[in-house]
Short mmCIF file of C-alpha atoms in Angstrom, two decimals:
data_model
loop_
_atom_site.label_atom_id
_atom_site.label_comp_id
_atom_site.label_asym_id
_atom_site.label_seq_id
_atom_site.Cartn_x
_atom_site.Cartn_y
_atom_site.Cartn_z
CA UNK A 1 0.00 0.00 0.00
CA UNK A 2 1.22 3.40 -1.11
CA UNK A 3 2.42 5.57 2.07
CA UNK A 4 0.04 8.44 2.76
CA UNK A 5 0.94 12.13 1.92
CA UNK A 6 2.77 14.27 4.31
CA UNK A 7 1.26 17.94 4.96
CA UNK A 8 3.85 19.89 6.62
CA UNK A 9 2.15 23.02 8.35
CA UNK A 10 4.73 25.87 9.54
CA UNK A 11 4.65 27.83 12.95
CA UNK A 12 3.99 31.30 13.51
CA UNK A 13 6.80 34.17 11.61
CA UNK A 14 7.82 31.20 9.27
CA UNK A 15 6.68 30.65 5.78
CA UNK A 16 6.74 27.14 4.11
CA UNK A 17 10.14 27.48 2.84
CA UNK A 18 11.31 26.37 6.20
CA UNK A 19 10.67 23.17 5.23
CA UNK A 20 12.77 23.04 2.88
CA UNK A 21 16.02 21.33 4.82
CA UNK A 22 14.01 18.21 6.23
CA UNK A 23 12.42 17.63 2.56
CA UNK A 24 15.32 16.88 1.27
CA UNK A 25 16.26 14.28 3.75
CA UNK A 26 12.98 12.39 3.17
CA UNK A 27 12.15 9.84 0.52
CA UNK A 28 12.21 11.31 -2.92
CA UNK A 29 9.21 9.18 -4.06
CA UNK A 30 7.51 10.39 -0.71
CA UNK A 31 4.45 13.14 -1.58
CA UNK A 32 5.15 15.77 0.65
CA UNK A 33 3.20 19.14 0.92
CA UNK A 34 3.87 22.03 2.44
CA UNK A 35 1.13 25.10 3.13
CA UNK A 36 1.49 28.59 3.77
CA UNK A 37 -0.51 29.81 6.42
CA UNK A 38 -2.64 33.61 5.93
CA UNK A 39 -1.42 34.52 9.55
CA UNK A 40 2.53 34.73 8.63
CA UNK A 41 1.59 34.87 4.93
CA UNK A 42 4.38 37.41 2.50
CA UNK A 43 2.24 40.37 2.31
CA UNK A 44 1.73 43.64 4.09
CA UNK A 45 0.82 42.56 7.93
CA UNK A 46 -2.47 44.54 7.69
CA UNK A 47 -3.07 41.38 5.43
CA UNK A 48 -2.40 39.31 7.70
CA UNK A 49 -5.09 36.55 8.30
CA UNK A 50 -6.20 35.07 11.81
CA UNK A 51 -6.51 32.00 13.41
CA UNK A 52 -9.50 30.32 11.46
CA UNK A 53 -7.84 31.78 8.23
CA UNK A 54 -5.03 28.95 8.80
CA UNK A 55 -7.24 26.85 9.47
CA UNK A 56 -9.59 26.96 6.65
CA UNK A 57 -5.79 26.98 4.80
CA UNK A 58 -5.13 23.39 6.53
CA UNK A 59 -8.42 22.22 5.96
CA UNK A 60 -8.53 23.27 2.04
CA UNK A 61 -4.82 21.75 1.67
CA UNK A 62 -6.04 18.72 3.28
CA UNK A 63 -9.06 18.34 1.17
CA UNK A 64 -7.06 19.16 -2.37
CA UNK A 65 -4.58 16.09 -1.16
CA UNK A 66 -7.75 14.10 -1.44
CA UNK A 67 -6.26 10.76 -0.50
CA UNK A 68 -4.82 9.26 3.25
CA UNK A 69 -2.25 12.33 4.93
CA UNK A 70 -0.19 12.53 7.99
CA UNK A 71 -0.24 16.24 8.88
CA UNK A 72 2.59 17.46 10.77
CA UNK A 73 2.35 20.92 13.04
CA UNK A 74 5.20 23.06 14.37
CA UNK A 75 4.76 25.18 17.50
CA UNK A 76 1.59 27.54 16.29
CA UNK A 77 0.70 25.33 13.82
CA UNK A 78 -0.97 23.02 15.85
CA UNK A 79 -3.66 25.47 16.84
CA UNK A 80 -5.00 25.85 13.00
CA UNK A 81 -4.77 22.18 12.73
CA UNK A 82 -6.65 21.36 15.34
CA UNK A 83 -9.36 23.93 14.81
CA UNK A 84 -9.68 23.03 10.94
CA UNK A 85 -9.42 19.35 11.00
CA UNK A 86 -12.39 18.33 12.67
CA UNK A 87 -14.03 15.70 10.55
CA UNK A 88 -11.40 15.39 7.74
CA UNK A 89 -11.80 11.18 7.30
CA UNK A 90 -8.76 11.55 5.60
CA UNK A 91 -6.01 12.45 7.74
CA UNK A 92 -4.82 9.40 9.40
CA UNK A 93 -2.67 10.72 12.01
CA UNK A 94 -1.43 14.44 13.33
CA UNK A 95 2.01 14.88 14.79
CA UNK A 96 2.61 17.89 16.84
CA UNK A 97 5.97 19.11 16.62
CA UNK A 98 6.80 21.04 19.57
CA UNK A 99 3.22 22.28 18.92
CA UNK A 100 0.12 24.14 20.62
CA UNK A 101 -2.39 20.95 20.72
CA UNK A 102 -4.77 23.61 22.13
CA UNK A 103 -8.21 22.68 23.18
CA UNK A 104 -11.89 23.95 23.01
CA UNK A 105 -11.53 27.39 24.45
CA UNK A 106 -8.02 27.88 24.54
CA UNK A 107 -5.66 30.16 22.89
CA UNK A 108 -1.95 31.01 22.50
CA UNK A 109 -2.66 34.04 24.45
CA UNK A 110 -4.41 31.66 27.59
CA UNK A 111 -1.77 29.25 27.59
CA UNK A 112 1.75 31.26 26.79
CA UNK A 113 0.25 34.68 28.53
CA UNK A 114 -0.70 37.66 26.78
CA UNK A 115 2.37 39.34 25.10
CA UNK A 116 5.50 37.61 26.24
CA UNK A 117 8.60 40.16 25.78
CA UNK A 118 9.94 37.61 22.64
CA UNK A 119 6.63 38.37 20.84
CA UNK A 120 7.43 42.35 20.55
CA UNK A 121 4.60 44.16 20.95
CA UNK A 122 5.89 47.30 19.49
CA UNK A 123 3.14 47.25 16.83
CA UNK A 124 0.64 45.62 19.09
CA UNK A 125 -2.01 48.32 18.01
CA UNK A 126 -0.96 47.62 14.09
CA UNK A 127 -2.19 44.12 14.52
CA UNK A 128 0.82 42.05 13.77
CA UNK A 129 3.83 40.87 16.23
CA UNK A 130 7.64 40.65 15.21
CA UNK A 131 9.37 37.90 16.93
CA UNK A 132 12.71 39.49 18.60
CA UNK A 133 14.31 36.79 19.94
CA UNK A 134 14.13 33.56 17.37
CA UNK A 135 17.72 32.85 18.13
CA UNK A 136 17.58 32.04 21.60
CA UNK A 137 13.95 30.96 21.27
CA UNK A 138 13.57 28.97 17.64
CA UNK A 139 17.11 28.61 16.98
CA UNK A 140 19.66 28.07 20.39
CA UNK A 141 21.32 24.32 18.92
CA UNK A 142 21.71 25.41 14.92
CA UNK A 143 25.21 26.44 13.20
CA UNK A 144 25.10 30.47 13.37
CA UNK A 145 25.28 30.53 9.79
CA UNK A 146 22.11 28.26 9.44
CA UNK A 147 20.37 30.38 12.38
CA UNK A 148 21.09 33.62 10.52
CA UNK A 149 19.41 32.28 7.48
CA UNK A 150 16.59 31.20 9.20
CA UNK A 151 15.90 34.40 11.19
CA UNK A 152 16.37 36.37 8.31
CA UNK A 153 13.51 34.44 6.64
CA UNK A 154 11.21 35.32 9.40
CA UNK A 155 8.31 37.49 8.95
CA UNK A 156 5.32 39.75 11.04
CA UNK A 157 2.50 37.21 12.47
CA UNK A 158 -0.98 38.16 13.09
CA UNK A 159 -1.99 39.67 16.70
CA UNK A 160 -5.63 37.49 16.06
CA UNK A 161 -4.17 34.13 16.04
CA UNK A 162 -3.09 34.57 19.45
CA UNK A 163 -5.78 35.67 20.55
CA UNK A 164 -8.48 33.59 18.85
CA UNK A 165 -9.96 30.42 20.81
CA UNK A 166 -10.19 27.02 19.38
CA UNK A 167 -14.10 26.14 18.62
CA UNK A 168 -12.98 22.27 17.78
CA UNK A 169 -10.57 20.17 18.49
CA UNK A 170 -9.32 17.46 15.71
CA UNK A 171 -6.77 15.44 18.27
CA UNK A 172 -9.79 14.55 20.21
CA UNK A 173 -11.06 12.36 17.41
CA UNK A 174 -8.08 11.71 15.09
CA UNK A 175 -4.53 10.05 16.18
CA UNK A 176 -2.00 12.37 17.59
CA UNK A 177 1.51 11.90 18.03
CA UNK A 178 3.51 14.78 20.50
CA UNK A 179 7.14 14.88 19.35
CA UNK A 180 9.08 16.43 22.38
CA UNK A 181 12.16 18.61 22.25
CA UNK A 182 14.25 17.93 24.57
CA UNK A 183 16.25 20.83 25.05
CA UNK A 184 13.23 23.09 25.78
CA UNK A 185 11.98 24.34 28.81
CA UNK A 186 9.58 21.59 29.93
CA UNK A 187 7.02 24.03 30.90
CA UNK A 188 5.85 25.53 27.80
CA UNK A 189 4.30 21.92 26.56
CA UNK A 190 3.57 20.40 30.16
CA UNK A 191 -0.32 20.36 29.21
CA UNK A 192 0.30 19.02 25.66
CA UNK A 193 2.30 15.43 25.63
CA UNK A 194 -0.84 13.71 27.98
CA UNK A 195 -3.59 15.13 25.09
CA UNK A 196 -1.85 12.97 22.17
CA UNK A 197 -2.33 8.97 21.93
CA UNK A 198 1.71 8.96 22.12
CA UNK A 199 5.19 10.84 23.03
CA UNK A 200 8.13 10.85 21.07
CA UNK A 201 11.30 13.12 22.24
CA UNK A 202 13.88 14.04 19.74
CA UNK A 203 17.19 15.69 21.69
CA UNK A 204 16.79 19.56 20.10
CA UNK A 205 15.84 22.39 20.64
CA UNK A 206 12.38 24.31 18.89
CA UNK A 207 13.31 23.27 14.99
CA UNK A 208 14.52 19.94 15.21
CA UNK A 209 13.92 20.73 10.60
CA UNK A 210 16.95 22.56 11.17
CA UNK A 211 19.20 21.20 13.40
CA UNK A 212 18.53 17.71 13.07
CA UNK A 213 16.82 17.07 9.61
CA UNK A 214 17.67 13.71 9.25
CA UNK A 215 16.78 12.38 12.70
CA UNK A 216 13.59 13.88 12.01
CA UNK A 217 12.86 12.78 8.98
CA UNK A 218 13.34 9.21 10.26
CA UNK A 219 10.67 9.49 13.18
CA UNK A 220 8.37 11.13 10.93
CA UNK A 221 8.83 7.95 8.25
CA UNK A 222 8.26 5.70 11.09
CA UNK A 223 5.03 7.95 11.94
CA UNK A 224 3.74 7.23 8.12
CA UNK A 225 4.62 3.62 7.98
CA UNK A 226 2.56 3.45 11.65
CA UNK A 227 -0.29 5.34 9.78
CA UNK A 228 0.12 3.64 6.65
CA UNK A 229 -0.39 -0.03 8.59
CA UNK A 230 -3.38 0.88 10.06
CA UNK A 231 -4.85 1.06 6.89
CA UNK A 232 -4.12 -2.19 5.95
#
């Protein structure tokens, strides 16, 4: 049987392109997606969408695929995916990558706290936040050279998607996986690890797509083939 699709959804300042590193270390015969979500989208930020903009994003990418998908979720990501993926029969597993796996009621704002100092608020009042410090708080285990690159890729995020609560919850009727990075502060996903059906830790800091593509790719393989046999 043919290995379902792999949707790769992005975390809040990134764009799709920051998937690029961990593609290349997967199967070349693998079909792997990628989606760009409204809320970080490359336009002005008073174009910036919201919260249930990404996830109508996930939710249309999901239903384009049209076949079995494992749908992956960095950090933010995983409040879009869970809000848009209620009901989608064909996503056979969501893995939350260092990820939100909010639930009904909850927001990035009620779980993190309104306006951490890393989310600079400076243009607040614009409606869009400009993350000022990704190196020690994305990027703390990755060559400078490679962190550079990757901060310099960063872009404005919507104030709404923090703010926004989840309505729905997909990991409450479709299986989850929580991958754990080790080398963050345990805190930020205490609430998260116990909501998926497993736990997986990978030794990294925030973008293990970075630092440790390979690695990576090989849990997330193992993730497919897992999805892939249920099928069967």
């Amino acid at each position: 049987m043919d290995n379902p699709t792999l949707l790769l959804v992005h975390g809040a300042w990134h764009r799709q392109e920051t998937w690029r590193t961990l593609v290349q270390h997967l199967p070349y015969d693998l079909d792997v997606r990628t989606v760009q979500l409204p809320s970080s989208g490359p336009v002005p930020p008073s174009e910036l969408g919201d919260l249930y903009d990404d996830a109508d994003t996930v939710r249309a990418a999901v239903e384009a695929i049209g076949r079995p998908t494992v749908v992956v979720a960095h950090s933010y990501g995983g409040a879009p995916v869970s809000q848009g993926l209620v009901g989608a029969d064909t996503v056979r597993r969501i893995v939350y990558l260092a990820a939100f796996q909010l639930d009904v009621g909850e927001s990035m704002d009620s779980v993190v706290g309104e306006r951490p100092y890393f989310w600079g608020t400076d243009h607040y009042d614009e409606g869009w936040y400009e993350m000022t410090d990704p190196m020690n708080i994305f990027y703390p285990d990755l060559e400078p050279e490679v962190a550079k690159a990757a901060v310099d890729a960063l872009g404005p995020h919507s104030v709404a998607s923090f703010s926004q609560t989840l309505t729905q919850a997909a990991w409450r009727t479709i299986d989850s996986t929580f991958i754990l990075t080790a080398k963050e502060p345990r805190s930020l996903y205490e609430s998260f690890p116990p909501r998926a059906r497993r736990v997986r830790t990978i030794d990294t800091g925030h973008s293990p797509f970075l630092s440790t593509p390979g690695e990576l790719a090989g849990m997330l393989m193992n993730e497919i083939a897992e999805a892939a046999e249920g099928d069967r």
